PDB file of C-alpha atoms in Angstrom:
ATOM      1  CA  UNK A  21      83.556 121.537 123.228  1.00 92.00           C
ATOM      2  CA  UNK A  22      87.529 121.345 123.551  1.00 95.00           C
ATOM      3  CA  UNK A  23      87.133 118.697 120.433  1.00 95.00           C
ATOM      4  CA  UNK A  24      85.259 121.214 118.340  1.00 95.00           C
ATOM      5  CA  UNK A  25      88.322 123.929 119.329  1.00 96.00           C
ATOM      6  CA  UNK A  26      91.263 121.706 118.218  1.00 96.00           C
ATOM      7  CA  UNK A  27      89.434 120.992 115.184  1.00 96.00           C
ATOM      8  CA  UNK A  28      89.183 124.686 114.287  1.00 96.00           C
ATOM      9  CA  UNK A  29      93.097 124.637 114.986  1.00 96.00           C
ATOM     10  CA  UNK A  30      93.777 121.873 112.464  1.00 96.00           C
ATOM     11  CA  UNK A  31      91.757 123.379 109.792  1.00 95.00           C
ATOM     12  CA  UNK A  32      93.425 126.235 110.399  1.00 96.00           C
ATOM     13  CA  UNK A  33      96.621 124.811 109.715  1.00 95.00           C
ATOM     14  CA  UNK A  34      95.497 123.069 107.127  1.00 94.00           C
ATOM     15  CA  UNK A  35      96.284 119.745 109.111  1.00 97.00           C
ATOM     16  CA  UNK A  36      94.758 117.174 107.954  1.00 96.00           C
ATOM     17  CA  UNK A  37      96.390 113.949 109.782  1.00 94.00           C
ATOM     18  CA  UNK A  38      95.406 116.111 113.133  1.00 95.00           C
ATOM     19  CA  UNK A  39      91.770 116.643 111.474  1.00 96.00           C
ATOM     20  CA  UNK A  40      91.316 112.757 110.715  1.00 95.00           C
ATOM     21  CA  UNK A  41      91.886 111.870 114.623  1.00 93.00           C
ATOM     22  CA  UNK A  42      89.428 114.215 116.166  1.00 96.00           C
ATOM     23  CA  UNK A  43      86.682 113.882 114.245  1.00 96.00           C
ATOM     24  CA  UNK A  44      87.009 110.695 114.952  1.00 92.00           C
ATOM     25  CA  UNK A  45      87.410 111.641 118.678  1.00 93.00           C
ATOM     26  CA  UNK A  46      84.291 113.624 118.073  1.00 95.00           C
ATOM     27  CA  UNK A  47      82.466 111.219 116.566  1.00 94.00           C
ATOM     28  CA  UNK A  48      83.036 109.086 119.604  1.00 90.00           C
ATOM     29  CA  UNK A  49      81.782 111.442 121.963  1.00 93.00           C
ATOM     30  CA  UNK A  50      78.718 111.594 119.509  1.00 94.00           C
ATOM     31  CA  UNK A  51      78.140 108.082 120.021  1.00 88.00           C
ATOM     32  CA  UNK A  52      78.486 107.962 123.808  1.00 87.00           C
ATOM     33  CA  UNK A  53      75.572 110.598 123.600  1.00 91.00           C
ATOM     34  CA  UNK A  54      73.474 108.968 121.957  1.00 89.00           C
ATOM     35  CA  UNK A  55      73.935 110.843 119.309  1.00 93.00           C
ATOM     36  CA  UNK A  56      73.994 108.575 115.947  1.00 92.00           C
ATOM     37  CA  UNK A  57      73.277 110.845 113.312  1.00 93.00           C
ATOM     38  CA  UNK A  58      75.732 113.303 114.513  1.00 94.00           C
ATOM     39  CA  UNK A  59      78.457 110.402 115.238  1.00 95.00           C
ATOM     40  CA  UNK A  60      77.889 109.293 111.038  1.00 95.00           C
ATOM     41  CA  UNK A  61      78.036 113.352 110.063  1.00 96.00           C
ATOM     42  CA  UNK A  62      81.681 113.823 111.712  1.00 96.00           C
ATOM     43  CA  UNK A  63      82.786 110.111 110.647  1.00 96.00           C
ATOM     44  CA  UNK A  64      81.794 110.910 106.862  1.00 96.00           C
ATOM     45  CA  UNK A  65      83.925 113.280 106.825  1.00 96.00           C
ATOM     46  CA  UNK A  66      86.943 111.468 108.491  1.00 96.00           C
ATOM     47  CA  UNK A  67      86.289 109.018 105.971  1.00 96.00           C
ATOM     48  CA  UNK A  68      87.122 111.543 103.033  1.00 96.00           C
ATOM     49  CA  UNK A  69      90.540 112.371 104.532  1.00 96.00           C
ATOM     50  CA  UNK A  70      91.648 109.148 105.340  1.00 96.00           C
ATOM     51  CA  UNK A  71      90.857 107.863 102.071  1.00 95.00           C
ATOM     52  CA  UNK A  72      92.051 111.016 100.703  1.00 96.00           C
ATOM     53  CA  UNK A  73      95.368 110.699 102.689  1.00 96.00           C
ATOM     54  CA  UNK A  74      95.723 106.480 101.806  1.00 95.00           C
ATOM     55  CA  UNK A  75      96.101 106.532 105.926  1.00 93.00           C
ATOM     56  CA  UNK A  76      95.387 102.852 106.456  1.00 93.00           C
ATOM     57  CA  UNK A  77      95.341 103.054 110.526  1.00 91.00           C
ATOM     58  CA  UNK A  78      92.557 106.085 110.052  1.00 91.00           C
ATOM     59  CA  UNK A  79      90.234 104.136 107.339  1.00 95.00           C
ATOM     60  CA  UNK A  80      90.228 101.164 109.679  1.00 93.00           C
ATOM     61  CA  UNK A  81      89.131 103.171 112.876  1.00 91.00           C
ATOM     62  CA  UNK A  82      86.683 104.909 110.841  1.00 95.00           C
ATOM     63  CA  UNK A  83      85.406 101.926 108.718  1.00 96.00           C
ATOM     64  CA  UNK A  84      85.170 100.231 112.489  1.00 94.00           C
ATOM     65  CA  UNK A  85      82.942 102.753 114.121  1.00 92.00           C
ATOM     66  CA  UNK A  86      81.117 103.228 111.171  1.00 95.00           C
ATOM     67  CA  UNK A  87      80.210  99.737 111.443  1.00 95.00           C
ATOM     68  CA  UNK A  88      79.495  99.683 115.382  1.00 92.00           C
ATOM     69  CA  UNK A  89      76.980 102.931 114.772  1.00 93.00           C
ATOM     70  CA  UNK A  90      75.157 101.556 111.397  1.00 94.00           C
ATOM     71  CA  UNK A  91      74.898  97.944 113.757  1.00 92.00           C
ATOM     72  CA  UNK A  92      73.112 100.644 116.303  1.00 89.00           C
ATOM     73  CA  UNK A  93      70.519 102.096 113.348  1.00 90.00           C
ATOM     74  CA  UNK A  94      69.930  98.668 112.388  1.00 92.00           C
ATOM     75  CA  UNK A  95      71.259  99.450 109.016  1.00 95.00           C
ATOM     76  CA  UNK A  96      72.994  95.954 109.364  1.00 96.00           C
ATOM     77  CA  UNK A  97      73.915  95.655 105.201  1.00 97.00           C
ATOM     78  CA  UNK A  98      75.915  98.877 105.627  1.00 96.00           C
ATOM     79  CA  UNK A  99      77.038  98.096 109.117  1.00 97.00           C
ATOM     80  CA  UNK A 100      78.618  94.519 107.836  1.00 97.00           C
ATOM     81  CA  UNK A 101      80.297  96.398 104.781  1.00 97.00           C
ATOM     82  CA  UNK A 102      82.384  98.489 107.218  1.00 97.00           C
ATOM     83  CA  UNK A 103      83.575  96.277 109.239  1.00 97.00           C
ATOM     84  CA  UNK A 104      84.713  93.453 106.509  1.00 97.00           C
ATOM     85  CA  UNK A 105      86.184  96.922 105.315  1.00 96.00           C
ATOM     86  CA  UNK A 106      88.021  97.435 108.606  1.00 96.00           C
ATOM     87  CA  UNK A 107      88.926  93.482 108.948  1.00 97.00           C
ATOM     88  CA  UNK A 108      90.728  92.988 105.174  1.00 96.00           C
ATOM     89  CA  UNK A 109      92.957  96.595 106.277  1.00 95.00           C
ATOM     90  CA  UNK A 110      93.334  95.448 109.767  1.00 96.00           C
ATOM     91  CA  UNK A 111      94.717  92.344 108.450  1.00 95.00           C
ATOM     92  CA  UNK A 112      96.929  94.079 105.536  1.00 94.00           C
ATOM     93  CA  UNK A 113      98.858  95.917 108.366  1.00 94.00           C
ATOM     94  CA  UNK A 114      99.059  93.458 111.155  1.00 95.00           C
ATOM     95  CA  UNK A 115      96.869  95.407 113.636  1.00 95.00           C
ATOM     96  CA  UNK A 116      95.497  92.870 115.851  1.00 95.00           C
ATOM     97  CA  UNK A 117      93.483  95.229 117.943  1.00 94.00           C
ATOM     98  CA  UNK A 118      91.380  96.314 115.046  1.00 94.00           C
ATOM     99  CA  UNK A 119      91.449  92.425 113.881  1.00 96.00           C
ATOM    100  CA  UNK A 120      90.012  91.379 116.947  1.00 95.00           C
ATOM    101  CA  UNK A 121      87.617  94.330 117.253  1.00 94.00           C
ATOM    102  CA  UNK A 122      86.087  93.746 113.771  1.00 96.00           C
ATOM    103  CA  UNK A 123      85.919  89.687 114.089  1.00 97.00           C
ATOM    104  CA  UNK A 124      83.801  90.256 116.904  1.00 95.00           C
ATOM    105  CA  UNK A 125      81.193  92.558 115.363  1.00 95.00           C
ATOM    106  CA  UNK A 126      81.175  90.549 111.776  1.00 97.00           C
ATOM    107  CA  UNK A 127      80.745  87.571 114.055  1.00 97.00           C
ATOM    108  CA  UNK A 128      77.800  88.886 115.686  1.00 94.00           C
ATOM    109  CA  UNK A 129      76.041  90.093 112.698  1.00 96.00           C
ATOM    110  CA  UNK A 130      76.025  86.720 110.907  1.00 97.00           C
ATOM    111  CA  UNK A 131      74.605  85.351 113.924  1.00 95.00           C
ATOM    112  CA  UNK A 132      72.098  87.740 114.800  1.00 92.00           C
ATOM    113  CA  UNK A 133      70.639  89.058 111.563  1.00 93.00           C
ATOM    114  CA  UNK A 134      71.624  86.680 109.055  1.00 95.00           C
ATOM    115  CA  UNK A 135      71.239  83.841 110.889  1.00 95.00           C
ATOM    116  CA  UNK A 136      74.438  82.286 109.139  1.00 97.00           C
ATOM    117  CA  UNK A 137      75.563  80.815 111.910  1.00 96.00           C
ATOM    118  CA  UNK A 138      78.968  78.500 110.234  1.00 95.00           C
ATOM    119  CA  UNK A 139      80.233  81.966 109.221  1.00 96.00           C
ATOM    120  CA  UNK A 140      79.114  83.537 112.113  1.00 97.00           C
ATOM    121  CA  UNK A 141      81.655  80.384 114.417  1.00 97.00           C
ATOM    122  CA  UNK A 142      84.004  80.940 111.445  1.00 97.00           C
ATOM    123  CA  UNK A 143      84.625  84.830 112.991  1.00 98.00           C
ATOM    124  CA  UNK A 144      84.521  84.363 116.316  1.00 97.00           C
ATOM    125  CA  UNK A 145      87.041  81.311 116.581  1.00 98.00           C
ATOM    126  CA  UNK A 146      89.419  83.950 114.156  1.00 97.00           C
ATOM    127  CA  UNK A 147      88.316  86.581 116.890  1.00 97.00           C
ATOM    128  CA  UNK A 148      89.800  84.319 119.741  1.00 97.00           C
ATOM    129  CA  UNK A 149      92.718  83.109 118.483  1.00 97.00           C
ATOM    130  CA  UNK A 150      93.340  87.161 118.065  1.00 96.00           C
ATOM    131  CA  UNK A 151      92.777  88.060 121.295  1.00 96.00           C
ATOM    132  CA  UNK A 152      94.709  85.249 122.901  1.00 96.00           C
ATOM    133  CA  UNK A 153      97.698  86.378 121.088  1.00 94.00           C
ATOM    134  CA  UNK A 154      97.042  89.492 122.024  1.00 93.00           C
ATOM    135  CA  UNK A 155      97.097  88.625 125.871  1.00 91.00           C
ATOM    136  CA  UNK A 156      94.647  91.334 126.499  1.00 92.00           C
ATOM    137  CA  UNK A 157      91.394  90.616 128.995  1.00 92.00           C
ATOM    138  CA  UNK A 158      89.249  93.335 127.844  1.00 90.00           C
ATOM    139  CA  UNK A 159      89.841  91.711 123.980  1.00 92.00           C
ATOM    140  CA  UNK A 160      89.994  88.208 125.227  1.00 94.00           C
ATOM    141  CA  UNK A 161      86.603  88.282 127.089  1.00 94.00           C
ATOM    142  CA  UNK A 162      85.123  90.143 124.391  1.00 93.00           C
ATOM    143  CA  UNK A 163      85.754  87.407 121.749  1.00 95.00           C
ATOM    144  CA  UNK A 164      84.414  84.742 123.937  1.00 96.00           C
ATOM    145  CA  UNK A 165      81.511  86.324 124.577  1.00 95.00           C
ATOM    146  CA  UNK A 166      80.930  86.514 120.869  1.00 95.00           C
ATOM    147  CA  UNK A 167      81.669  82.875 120.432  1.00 97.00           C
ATOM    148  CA  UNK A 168      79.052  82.238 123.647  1.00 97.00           C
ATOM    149  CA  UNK A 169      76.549  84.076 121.333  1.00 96.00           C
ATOM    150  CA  UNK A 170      76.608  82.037 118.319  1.00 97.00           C
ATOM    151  CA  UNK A 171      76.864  78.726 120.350  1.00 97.00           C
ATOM    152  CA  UNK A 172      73.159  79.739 121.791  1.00 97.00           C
ATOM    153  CA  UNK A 173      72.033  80.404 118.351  1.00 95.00           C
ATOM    154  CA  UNK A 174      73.287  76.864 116.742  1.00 95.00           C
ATOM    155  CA  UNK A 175      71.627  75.119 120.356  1.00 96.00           C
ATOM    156  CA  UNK A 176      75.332  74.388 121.694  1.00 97.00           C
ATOM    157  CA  UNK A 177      74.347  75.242 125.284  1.00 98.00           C
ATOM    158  CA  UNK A 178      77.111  73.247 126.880  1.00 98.00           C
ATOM    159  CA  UNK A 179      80.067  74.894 124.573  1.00 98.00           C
ATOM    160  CA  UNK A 180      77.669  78.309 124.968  1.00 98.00           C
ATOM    161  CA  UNK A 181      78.493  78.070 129.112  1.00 98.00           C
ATOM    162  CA  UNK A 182      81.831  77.107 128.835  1.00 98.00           C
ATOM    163  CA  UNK A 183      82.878  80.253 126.633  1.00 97.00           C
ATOM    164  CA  UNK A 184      80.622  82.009 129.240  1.00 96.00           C
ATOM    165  CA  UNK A 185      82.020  81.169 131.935  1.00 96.00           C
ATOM    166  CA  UNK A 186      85.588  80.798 130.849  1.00 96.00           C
ATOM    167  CA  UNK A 187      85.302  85.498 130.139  1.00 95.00           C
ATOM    168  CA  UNK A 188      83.400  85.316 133.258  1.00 92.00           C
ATOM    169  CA  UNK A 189      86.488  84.030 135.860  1.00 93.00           C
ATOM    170  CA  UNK A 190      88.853  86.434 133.555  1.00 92.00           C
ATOM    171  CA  UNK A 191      86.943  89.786 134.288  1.00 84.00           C
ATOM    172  CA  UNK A 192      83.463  89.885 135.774  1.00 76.00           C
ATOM    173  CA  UNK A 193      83.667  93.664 136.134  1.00 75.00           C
ATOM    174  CA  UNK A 194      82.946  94.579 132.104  1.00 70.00           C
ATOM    175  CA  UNK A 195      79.586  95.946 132.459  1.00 58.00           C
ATOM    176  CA  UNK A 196      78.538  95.960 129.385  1.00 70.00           C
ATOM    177  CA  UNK A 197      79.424  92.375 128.534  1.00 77.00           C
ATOM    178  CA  UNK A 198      78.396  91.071 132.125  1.00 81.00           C
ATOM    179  CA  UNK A 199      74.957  90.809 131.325  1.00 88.00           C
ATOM    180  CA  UNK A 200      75.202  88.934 128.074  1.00 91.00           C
ATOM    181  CA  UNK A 201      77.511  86.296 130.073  1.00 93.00           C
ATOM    182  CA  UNK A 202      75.194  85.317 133.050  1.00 94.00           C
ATOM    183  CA  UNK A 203      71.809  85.934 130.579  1.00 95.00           C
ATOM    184  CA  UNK A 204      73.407  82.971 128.214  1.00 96.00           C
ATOM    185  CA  UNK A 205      75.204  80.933 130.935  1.00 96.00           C
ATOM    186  CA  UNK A 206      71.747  81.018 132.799  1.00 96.00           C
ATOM    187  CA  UNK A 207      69.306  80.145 129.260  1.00 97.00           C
ATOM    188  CA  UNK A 208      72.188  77.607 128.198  1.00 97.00           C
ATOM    189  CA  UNK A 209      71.677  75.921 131.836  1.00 97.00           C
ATOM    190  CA  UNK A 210      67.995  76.320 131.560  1.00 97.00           C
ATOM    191  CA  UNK A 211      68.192  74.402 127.985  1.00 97.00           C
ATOM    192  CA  UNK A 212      70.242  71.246 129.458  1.00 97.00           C
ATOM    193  CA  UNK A 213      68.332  71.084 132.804  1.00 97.00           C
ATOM    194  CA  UNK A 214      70.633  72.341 135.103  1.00 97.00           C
ATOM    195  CA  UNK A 215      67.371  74.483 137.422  1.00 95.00           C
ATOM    196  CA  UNK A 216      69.642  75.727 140.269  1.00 96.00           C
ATOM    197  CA  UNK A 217      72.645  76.865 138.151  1.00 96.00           C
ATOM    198  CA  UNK A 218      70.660  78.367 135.910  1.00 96.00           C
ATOM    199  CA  UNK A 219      68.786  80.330 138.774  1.00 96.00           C
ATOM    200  CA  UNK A 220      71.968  81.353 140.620  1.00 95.00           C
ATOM    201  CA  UNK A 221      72.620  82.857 137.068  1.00 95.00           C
ATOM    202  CA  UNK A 222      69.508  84.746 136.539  1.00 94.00           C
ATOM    203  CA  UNK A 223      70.497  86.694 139.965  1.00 94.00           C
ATOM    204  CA  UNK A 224      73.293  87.347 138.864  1.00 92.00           C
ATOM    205  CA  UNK A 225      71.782  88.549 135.723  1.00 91.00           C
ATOM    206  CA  UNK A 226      69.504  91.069 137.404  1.00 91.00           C
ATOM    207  CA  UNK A 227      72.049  92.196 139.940  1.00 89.00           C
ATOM    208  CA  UNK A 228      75.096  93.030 136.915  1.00 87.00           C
ATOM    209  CA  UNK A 229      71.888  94.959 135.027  1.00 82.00           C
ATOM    210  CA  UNK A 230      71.378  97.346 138.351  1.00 83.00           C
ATOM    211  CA  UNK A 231      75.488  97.973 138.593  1.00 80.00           C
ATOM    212  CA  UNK A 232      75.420  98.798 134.989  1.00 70.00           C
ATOM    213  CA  UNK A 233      72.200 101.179 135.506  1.00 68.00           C
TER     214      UNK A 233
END
């Protein structure tokens, strides 16, 4: 509701830098809704005045979430357009967090619905190095738990648990990655034998899926 007033106020003024950053803010608050199709109407159109404007910082954000929400349709062609997109202008102007964000996601689609998994290791390895020069937990667990995805898809259960379980002792508390780390440290433990690790795991599994509920 306050979103929708400032953006009156900006068109008003005829401003469109101020414009650009709450419809992205709006499109945000879309997509925490659950609402997609609402998310893409407001981002379309913070797409037009960032390109219109040349703003490299707004096209990456958009191109970004654009991505993330087209991932969430499954329209996965689209979704990886966006974020390669977002990558080659996150790269052009040094913005690591947008770097990292973007490795992550093009990482994950190559591994999950292309099933290209060299190119898929290729992203998430860039991802990392990112994020460790970032120094950031929230970005640094984030990339390893990308690279512990596309080790279980290429059968590397051993470096699949060690990624794992290196973003698990940073921070344990990031719901909505601390499912996907104790669901693959527990199947990559189930894969090499290891029964009672991998069952400690799968409680641990079930008990981070009723915080994040």
């Amino acid at each position: 509701e306050y979103f929708m007033k400032v953006l009156a106020y900006y068109e008003n003024k005829g401003n469109k830098k101020g414009m650009l950053s709450v419809l992205n803010n709006i499109a945000t608050a879309h997509r925490v809704m659950l609402n997609p199709s609402r998310a893409v109407f407001y981002l379309q159109q913070a797409k037009d005045i960032a390109e219109e404007l040349n703003d490299p910082s707004g096209k990456m954000k958009v191109y970004y979430n654009l991505g993330a929400i087209y991932y969430g349709q499954q329209e996965y062609d689209k979704s990886l357009e966006y974020q390669l997109k977002g990558l080659e202008l996150a790269q052009k102007t040094g913005n690591l967090i947008v770097q990292a964000a973007c490795l992550n996601a093009v990482a994950m689609l190559y591994a999950y619905e292309y099933k290209e998994y060299d190119k898929a290791q290729k992203y998430a390895l860039q991802g990392l190095q990112i994020a460790e020069n970032l120094g950031d937990p929230y970005y640094l667990v984030g990339a390893l738990n990308a690279l512990s995805n596309v080790y279980l898809f290429q059968e590397r259960f051993k470096e699949c648990e060690d990624a794992a379980l290196r973003a698990w002792a940073i921070d344990s508390t990031i719901i909505n990655l601390g499912s996907n780390l104790t669901y693959n440290i527990a199947v990559a433990n189930i894969q090499m034998g290891n029964k009672m690790k991998a069952l400690q795991f799968l409680k641990r599994y079930e008990e981070v899926k009723k915080e994040a509920s």
